[in-house]
PDB file of C-alpha atoms in Angstrom:
ATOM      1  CA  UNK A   1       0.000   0.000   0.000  1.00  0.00           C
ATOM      2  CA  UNK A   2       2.786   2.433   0.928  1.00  0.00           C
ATOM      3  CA  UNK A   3       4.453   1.624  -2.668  1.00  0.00           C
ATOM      4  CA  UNK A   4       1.270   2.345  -4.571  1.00  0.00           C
ATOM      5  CA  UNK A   5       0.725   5.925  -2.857  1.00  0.00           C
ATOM      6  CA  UNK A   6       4.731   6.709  -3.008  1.00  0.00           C
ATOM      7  CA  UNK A   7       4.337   6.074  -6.600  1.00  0.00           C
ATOM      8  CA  UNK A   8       0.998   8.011  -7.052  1.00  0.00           C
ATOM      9  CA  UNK A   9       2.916  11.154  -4.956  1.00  0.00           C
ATOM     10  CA  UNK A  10       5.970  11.206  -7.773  1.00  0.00           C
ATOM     11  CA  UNK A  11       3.471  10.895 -10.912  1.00  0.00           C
ATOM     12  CA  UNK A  12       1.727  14.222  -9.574  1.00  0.00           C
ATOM     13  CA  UNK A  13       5.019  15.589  -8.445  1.00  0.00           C
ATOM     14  CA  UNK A  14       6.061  14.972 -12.295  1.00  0.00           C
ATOM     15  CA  UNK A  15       3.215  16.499 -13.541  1.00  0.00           C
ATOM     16  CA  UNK A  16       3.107  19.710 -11.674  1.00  0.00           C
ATOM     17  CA  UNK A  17       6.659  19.795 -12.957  1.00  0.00           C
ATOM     18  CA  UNK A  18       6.359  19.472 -16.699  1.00  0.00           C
ATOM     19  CA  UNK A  19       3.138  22.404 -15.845  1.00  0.00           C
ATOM     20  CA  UNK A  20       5.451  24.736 -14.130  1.00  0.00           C
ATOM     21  CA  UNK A  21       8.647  24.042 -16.896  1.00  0.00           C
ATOM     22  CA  UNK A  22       6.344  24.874 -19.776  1.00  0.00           C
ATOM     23  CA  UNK A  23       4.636  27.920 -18.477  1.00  0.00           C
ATOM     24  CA  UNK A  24       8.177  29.296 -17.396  1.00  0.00           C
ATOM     25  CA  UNK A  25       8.803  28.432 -21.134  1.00  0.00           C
ATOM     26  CA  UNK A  26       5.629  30.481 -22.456  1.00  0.00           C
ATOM     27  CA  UNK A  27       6.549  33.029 -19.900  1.00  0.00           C
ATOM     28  CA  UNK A  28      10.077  33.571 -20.814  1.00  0.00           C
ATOM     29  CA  UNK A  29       9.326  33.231 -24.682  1.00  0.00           C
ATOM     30  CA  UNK A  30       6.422  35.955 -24.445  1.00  0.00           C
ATOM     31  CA  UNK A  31       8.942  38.008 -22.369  1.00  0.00           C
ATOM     32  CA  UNK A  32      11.682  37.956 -25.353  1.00  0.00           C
ATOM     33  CA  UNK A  33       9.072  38.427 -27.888  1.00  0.00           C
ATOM     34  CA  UNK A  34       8.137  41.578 -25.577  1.00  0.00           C
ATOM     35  CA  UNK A  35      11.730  42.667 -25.477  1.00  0.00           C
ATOM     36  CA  UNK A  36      11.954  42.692 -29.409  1.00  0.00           C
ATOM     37  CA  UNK A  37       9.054  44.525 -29.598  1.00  0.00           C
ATOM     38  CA  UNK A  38      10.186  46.655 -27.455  1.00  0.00           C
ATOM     39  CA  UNK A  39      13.353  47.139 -29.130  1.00  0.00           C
ATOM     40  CA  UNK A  40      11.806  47.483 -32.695  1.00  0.00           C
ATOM     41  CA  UNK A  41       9.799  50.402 -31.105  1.00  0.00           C
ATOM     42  CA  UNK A  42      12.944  52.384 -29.883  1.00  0.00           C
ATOM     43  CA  UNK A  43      14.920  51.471 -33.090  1.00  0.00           C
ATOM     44  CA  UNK A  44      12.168  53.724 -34.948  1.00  0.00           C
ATOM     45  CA  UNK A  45      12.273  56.642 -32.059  1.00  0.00           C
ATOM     46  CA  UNK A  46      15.944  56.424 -32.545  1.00  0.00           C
ATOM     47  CA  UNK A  47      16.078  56.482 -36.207  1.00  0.00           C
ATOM     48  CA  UNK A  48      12.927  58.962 -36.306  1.00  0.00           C
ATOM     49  CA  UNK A  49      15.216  61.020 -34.312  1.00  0.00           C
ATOM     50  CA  UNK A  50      17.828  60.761 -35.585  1.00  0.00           C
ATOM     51  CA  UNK A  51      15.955  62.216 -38.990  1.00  0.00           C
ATOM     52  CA  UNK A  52      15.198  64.702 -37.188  1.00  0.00           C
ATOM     53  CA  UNK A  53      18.302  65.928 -36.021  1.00  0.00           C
ATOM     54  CA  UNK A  54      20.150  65.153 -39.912  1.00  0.00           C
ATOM     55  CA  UNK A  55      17.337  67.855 -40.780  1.00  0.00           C
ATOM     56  CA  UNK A  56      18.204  70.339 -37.954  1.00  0.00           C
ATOM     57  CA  UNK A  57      21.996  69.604 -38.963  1.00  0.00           C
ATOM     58  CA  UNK A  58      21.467  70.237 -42.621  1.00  0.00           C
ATOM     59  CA  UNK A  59      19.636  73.643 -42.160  1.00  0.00           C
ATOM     60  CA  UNK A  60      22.283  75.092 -39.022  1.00  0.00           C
ATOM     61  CA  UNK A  61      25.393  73.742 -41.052  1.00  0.00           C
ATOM     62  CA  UNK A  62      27.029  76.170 -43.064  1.00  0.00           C
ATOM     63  CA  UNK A  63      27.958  74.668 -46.372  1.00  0.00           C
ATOM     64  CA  UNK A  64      25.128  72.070 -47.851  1.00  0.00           C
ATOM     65  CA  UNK A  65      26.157  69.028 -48.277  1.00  0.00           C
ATOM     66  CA  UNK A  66      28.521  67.929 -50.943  1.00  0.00           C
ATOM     67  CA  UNK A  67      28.341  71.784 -52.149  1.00  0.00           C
ATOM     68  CA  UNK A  68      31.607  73.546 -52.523  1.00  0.00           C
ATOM     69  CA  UNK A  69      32.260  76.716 -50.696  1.00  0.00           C
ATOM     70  CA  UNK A  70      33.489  78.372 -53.644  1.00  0.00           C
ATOM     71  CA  UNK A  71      29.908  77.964 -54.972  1.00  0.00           C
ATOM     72  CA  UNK A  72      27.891  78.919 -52.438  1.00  0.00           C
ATOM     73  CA  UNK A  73      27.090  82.682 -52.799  1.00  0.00           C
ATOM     74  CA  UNK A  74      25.664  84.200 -49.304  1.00  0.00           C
ATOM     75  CA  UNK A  75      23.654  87.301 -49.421  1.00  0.00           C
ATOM     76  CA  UNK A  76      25.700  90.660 -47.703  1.00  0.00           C
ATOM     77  CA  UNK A  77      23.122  91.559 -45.961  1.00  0.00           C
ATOM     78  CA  UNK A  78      21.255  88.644 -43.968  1.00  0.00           C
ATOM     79  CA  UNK A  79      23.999  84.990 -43.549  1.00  0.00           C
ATOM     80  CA  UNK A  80      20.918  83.126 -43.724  1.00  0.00           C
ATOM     81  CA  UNK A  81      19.998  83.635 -47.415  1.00  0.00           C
ATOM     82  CA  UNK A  82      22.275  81.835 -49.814  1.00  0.00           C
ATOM     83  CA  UNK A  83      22.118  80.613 -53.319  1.00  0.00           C
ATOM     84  CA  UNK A  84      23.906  77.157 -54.469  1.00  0.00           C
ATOM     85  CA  UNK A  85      23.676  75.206 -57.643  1.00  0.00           C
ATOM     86  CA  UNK A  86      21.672  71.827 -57.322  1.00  0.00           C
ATOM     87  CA  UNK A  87      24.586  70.438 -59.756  1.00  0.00           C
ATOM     88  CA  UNK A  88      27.807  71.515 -60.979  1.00  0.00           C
ATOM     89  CA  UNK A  89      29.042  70.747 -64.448  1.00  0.00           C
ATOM     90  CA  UNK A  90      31.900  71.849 -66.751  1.00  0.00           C
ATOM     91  CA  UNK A  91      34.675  71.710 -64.736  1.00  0.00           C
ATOM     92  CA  UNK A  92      32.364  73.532 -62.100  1.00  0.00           C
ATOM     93  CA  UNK A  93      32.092  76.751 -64.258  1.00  0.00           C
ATOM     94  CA  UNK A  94      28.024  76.341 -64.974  1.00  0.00           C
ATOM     95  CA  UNK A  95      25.115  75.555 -62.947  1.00  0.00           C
ATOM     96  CA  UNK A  96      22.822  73.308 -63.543  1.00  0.00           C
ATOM     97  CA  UNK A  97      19.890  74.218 -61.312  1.00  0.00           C
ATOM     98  CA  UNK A  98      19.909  76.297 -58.559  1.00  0.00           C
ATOM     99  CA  UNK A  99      18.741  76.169 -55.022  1.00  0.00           C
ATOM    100  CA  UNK A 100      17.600  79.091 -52.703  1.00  0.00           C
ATOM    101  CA  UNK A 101      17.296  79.333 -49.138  1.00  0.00           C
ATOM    102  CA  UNK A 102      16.199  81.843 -46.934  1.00  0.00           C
ATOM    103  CA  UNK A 103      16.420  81.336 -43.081  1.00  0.00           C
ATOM    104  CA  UNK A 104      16.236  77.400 -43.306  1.00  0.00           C
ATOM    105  CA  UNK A 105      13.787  77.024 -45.919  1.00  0.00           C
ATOM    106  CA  UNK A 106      15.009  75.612 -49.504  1.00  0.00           C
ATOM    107  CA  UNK A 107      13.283  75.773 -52.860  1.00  0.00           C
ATOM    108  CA  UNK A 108      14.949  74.492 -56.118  1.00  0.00           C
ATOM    109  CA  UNK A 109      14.556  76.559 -59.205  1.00  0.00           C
ATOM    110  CA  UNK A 110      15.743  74.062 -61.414  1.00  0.00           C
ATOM    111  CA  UNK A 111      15.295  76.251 -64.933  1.00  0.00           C
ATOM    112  CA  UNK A 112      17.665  78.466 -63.774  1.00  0.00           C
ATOM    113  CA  UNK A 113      20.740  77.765 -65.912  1.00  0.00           C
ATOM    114  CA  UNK A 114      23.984  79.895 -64.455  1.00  0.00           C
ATOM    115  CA  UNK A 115      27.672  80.000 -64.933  1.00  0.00           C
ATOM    116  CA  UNK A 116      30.327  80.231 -61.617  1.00  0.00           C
ATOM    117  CA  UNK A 117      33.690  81.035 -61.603  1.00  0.00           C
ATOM    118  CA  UNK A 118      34.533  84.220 -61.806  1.00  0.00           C
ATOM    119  CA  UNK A 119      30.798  84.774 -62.827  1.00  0.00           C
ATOM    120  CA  UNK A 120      29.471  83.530 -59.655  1.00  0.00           C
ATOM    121  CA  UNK A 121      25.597  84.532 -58.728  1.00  0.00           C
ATOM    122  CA  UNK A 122      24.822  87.151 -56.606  1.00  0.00           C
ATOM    123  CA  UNK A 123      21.853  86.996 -54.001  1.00  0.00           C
ATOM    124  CA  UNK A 124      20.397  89.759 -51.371  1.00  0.00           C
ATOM    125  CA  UNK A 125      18.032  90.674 -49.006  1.00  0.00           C
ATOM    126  CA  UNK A 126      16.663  94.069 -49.772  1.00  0.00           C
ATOM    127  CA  UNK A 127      13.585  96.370 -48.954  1.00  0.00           C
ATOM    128  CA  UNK A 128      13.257  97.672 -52.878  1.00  0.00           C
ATOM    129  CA  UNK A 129       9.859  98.838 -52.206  1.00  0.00           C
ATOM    130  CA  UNK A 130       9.654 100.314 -48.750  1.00  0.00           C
ATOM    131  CA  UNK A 131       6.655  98.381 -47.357  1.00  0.00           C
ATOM    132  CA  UNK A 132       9.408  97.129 -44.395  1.00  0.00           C
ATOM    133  CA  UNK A 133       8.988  93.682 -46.114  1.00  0.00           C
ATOM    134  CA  UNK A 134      12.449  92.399 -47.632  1.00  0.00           C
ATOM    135  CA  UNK A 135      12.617  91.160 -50.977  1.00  0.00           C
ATOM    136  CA  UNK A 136      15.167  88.564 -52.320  1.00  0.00           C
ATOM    137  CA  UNK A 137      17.154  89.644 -55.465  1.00  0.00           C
ATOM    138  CA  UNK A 138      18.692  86.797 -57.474  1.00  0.00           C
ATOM    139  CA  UNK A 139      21.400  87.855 -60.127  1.00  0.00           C
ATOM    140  CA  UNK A 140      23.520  85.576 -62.590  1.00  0.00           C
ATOM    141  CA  UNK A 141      25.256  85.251 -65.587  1.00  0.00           C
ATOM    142  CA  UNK A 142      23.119  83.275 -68.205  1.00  0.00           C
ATOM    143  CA  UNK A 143      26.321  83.462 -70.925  1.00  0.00           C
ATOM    144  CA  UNK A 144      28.569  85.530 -72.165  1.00  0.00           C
ATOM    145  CA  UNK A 145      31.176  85.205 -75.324  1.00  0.00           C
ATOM    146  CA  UNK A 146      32.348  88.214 -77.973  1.00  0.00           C
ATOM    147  CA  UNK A 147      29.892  91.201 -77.738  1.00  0.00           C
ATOM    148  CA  UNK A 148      27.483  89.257 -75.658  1.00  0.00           C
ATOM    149  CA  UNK A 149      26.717  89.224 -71.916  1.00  0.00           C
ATOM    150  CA  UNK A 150      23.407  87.590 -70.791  1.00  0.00           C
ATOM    151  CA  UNK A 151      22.695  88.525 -67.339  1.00  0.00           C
ATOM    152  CA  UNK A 152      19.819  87.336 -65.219  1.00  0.00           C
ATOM    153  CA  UNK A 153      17.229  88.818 -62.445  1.00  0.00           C
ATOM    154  CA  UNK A 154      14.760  87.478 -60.296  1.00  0.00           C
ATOM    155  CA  UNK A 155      13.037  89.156 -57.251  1.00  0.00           C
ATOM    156  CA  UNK A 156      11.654  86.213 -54.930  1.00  0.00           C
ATOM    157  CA  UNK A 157       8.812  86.593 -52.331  1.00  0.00           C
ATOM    158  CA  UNK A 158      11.001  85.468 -48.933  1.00  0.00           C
ATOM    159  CA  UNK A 159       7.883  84.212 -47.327  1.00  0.00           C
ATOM    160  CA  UNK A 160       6.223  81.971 -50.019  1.00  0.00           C
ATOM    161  CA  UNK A 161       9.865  81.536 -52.150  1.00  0.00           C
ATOM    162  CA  UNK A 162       7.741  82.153 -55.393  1.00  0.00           C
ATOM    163  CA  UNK A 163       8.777  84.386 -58.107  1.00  0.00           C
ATOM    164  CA  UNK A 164       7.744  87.761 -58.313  1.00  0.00           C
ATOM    165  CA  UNK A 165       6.190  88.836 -61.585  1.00  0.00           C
ATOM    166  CA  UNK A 166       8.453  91.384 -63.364  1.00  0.00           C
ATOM    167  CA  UNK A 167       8.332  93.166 -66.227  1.00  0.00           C
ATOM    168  CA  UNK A 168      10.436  91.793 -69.048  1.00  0.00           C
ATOM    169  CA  UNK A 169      12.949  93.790 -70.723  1.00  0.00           C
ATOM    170  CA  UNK A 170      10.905  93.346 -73.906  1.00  0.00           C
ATOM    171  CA  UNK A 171       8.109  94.634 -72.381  1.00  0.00           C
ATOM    172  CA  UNK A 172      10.452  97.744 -71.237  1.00  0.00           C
ATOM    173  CA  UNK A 173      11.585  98.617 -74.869  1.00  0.00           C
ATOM    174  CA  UNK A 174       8.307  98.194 -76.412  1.00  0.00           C
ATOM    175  CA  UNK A 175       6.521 100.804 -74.198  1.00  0.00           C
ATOM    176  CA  UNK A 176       9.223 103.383 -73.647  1.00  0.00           C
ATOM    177  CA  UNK A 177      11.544 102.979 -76.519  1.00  0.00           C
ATOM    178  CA  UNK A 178      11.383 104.101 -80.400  1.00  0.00           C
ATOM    179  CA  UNK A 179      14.023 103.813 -82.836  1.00  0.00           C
ATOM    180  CA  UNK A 180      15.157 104.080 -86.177  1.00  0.00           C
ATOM    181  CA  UNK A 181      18.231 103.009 -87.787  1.00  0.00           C
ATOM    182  CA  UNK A 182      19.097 104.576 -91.100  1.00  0.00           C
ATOM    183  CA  UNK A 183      21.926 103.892 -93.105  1.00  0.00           C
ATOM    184  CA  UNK A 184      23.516 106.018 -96.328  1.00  0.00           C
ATOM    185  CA  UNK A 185      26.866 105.183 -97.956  1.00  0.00           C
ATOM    186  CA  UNK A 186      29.365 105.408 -95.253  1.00  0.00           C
ATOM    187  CA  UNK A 187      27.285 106.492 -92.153  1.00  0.00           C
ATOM    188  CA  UNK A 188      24.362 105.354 -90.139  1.00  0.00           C
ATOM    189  CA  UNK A 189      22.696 107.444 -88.336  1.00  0.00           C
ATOM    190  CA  UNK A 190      20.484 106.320 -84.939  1.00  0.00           C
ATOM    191  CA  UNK A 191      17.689 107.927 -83.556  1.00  0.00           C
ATOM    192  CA  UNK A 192      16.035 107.142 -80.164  1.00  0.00           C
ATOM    193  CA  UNK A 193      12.972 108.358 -78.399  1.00  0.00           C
ATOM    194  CA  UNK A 194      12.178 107.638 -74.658  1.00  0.00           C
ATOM    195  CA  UNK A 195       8.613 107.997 -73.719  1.00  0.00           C
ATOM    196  CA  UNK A 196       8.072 110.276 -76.504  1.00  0.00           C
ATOM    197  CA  UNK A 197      11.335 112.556 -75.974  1.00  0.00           C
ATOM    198  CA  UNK A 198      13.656 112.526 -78.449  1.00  0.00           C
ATOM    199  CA  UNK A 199      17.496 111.684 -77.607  1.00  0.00           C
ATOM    200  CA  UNK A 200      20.758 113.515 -79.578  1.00  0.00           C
ATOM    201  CA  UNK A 201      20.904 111.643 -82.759  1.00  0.00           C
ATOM    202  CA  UNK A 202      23.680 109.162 -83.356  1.00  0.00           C
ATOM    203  CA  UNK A 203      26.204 109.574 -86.573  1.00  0.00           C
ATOM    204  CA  UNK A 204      28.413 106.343 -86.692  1.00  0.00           C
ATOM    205  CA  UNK A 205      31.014 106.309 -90.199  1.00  0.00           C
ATOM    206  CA  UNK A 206      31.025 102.733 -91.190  1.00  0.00           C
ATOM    207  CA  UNK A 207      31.279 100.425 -94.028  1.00  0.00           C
ATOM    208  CA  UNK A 208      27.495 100.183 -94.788  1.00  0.00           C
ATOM    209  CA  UNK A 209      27.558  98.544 -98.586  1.00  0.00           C
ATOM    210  CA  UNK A 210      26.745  94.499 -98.657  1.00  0.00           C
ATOM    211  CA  UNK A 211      25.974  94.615 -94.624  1.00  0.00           C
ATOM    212  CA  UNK A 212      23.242  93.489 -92.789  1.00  0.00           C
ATOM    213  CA  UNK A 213      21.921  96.168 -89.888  1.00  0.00           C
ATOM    214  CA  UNK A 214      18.720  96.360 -88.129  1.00  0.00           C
ATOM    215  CA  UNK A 215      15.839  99.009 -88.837  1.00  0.00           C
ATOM    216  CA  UNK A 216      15.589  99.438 -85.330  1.00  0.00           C
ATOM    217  CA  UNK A 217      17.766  98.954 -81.906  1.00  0.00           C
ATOM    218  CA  UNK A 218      17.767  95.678 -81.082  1.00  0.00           C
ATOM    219  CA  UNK A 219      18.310  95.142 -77.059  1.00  0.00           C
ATOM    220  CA  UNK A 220      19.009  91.980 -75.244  1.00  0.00           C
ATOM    221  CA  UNK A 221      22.717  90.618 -76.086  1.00  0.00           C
ATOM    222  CA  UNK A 222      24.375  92.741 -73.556  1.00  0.00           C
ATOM    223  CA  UNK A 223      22.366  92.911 -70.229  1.00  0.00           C
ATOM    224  CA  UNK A 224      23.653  93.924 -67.001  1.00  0.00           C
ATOM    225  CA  UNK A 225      21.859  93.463 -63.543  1.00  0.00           C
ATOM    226  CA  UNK A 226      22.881  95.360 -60.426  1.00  0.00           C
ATOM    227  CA  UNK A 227      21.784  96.242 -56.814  1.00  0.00           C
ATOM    228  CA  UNK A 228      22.158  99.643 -56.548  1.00  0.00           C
ATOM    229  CA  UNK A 229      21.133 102.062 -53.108  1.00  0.00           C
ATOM    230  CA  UNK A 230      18.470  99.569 -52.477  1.00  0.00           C
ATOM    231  CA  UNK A 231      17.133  99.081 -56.511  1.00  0.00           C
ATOM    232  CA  UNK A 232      17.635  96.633 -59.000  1.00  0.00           C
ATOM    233  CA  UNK A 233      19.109  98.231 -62.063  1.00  0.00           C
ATOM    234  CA  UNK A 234      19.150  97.258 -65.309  1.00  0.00           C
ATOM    235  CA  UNK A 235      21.954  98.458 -68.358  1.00  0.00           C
ATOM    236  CA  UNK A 236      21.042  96.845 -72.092  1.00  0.00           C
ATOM    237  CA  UNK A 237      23.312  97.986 -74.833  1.00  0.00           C
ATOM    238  CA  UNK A 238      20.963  98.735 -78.254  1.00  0.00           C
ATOM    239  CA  UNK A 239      22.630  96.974 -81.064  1.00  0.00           C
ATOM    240  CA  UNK A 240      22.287  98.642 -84.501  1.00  0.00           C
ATOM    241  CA  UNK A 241      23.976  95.182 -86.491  1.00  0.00           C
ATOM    242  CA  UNK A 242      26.168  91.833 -84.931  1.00  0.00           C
ATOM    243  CA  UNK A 243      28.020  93.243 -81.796  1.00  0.00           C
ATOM    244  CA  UNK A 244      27.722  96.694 -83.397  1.00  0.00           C
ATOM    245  CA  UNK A 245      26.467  98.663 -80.398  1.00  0.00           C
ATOM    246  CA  UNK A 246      25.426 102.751 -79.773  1.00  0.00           C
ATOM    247  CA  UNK A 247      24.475 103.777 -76.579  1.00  0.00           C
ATOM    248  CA  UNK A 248      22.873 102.169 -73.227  1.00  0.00           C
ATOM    249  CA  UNK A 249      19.283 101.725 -71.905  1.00  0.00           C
ATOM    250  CA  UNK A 250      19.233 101.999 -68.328  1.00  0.00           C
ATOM    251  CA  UNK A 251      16.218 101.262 -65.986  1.00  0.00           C
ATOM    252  CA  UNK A 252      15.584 100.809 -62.297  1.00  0.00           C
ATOM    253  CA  UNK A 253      12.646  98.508 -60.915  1.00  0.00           C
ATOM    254  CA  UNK A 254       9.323  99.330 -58.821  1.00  0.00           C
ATOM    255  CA  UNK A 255       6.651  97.846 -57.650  1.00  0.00           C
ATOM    256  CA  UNK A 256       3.637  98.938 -59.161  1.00  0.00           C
ATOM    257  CA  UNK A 257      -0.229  97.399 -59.030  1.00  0.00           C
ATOM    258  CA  UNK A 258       1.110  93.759 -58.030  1.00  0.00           C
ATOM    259  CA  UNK A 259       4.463  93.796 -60.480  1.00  0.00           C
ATOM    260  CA  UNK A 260       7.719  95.274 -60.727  1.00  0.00           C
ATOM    261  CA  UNK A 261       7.552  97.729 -63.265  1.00  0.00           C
ATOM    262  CA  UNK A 262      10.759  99.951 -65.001  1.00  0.00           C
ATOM    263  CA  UNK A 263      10.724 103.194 -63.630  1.00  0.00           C
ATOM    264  CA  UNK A 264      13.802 106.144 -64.520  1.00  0.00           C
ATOM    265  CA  UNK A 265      14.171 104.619 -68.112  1.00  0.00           C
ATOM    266  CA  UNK A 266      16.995 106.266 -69.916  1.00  0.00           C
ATOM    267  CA  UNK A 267      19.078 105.949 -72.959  1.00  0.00           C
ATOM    268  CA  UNK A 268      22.256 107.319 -73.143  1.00  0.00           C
ATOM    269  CA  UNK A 269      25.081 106.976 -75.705  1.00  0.00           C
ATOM    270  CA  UNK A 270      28.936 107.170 -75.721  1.00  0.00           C
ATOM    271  CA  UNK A 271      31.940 105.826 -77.795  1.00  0.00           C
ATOM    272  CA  UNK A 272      32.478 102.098 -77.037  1.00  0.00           C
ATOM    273  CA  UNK A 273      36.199 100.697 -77.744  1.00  0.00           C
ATOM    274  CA  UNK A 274      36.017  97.072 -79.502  1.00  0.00           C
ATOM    275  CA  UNK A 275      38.333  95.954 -76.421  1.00  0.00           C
ATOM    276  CA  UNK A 276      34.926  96.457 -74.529  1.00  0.00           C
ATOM    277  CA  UNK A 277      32.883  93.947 -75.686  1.00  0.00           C
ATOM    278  CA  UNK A 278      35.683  91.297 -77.054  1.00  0.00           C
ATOM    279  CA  UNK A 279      36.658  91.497 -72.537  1.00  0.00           C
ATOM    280  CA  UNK A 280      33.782  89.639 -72.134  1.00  0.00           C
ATOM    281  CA  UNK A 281      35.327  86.167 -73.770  1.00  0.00           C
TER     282      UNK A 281
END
């Protein structure tokens, strides 16, 4: 009788064993499937923050990544505007694409096609207008070869980093400027009206048998952009025939009714040496 129950107590001690082993086993394997969980959940905060701070990084750092100094133009007036190309190609002299940012925020104006170098864009931070709001002026060099310089403008809202609508420098010579180009043997002679008032004529002694020259002033293959006391000022050379130039249009801009409009248009002329335009190879 004793042998029966002695052998009765080990079969329950055996089972309450096996119980307590496999729900040690369920607890422990629940408790490492926890601690993955777990783990996976603070991998994510980490690399979530970690985002974050790359982001923070990128914006207080103060040349963008992979973006040579040399090509990072900074505006004069505010540190936290500066212009850089989105790519750099031939043998870093042009820009392919260019990216703006003002006080940590970035847009890409990738039609914007630029040379570097010693041509290197220009940006600012000015109040052109007076409304105590600052403007961002944009300026670069397009091209430029023998007798032609193509410079570029842009005015860009700094709180929406969209383009402000300007009035083209077409637009400019169409409703200020007249002109006439008439040629006899051996001398053309230039004349130029701004907003109906008539400038000194032009006399120019040339070869004028067998060559091609315009009817009127053609403007456009020598433009020059500048910031000057607070404007953005525009000189356009008025080309009579190829790289034949006489005199300079010269405009400031304001803003008028929603768009920057030319205001002080002038034309002025004055004897140009050939060195001139062949310095701008």
């Amino acid at each position: 009788m004793k042998t029966w129950t002695g052998i009765l107590l080990m079969i329950v001690l055996a089972v309450v064993t096996i119980s307590t082993t496999s729900a040690a086993r369920t607890s422990n394997e629940q408790q490492k499937q926890l601690n993955i969980d777990d783990q996976s959940s603070q991998t994510e905060a980490v690399v979530a923050s970690n985002i974050e701070t790359m982001n923070e990084a990128s914006f207080l750092s103060k040349e963008p990544a992979s973006v040579k100094k040399e090509n990072v133009s900074v505006a004069p007036e505010n540190e936290n505007v500066r212009l850089y190309p989105m790519q750099v190609e031939g043998s870093g002299y042009i820009y392919n694409g260019m990216i703006l940012e003002v006080n940590g925020k970035t847009r890409e104006f990738s039609e914007w096609q630029g040379e570097g170098g010693s041509y290197k864009p220009e940006v600012h931070e000015l109040d052109m207008n007076g409304d105590g709001k600052k403007e961002i002026v944009v300026l670069f060099t397009a091209g430029h070869g023998t007798g032609i310089y193509l410079g570029q403008a842009h005015i860009i809202d700094p709180d929406t980093l969209e383009e402000m609508k300007m009035e083209s420098l077409d637009e400019v010579v169409k409703q200020h400027v007249q002109s006439k180009v008439n040629k006899t043997s051996g001398q053309i002679t230039i004349n130029v009206a701004v907003d109906g008032v008539n400038v000194e004529p032009s006399k120019i002694e040339a070869e004028t048998d067998d060559l091609a020259y315009s009817d009127e002033l053609k403007f456009g293959d020598v433009v020059y952009y500048s910031v000057e006391n607070g404007q953005l000022v525009v000189t356009a050379s008025g080309a009579y025939g190829p790289s034949e130039y006489d005199g300079d249009l010269t405009f400031a801009y304001a803003y008028q009714d929603g768009e920057w409009k030319a205001v002080n248009v002038e034309y002025s002329t004055e004897e140009y040496e050939d060195e001139y335009y062949e310095s701008f190879d």
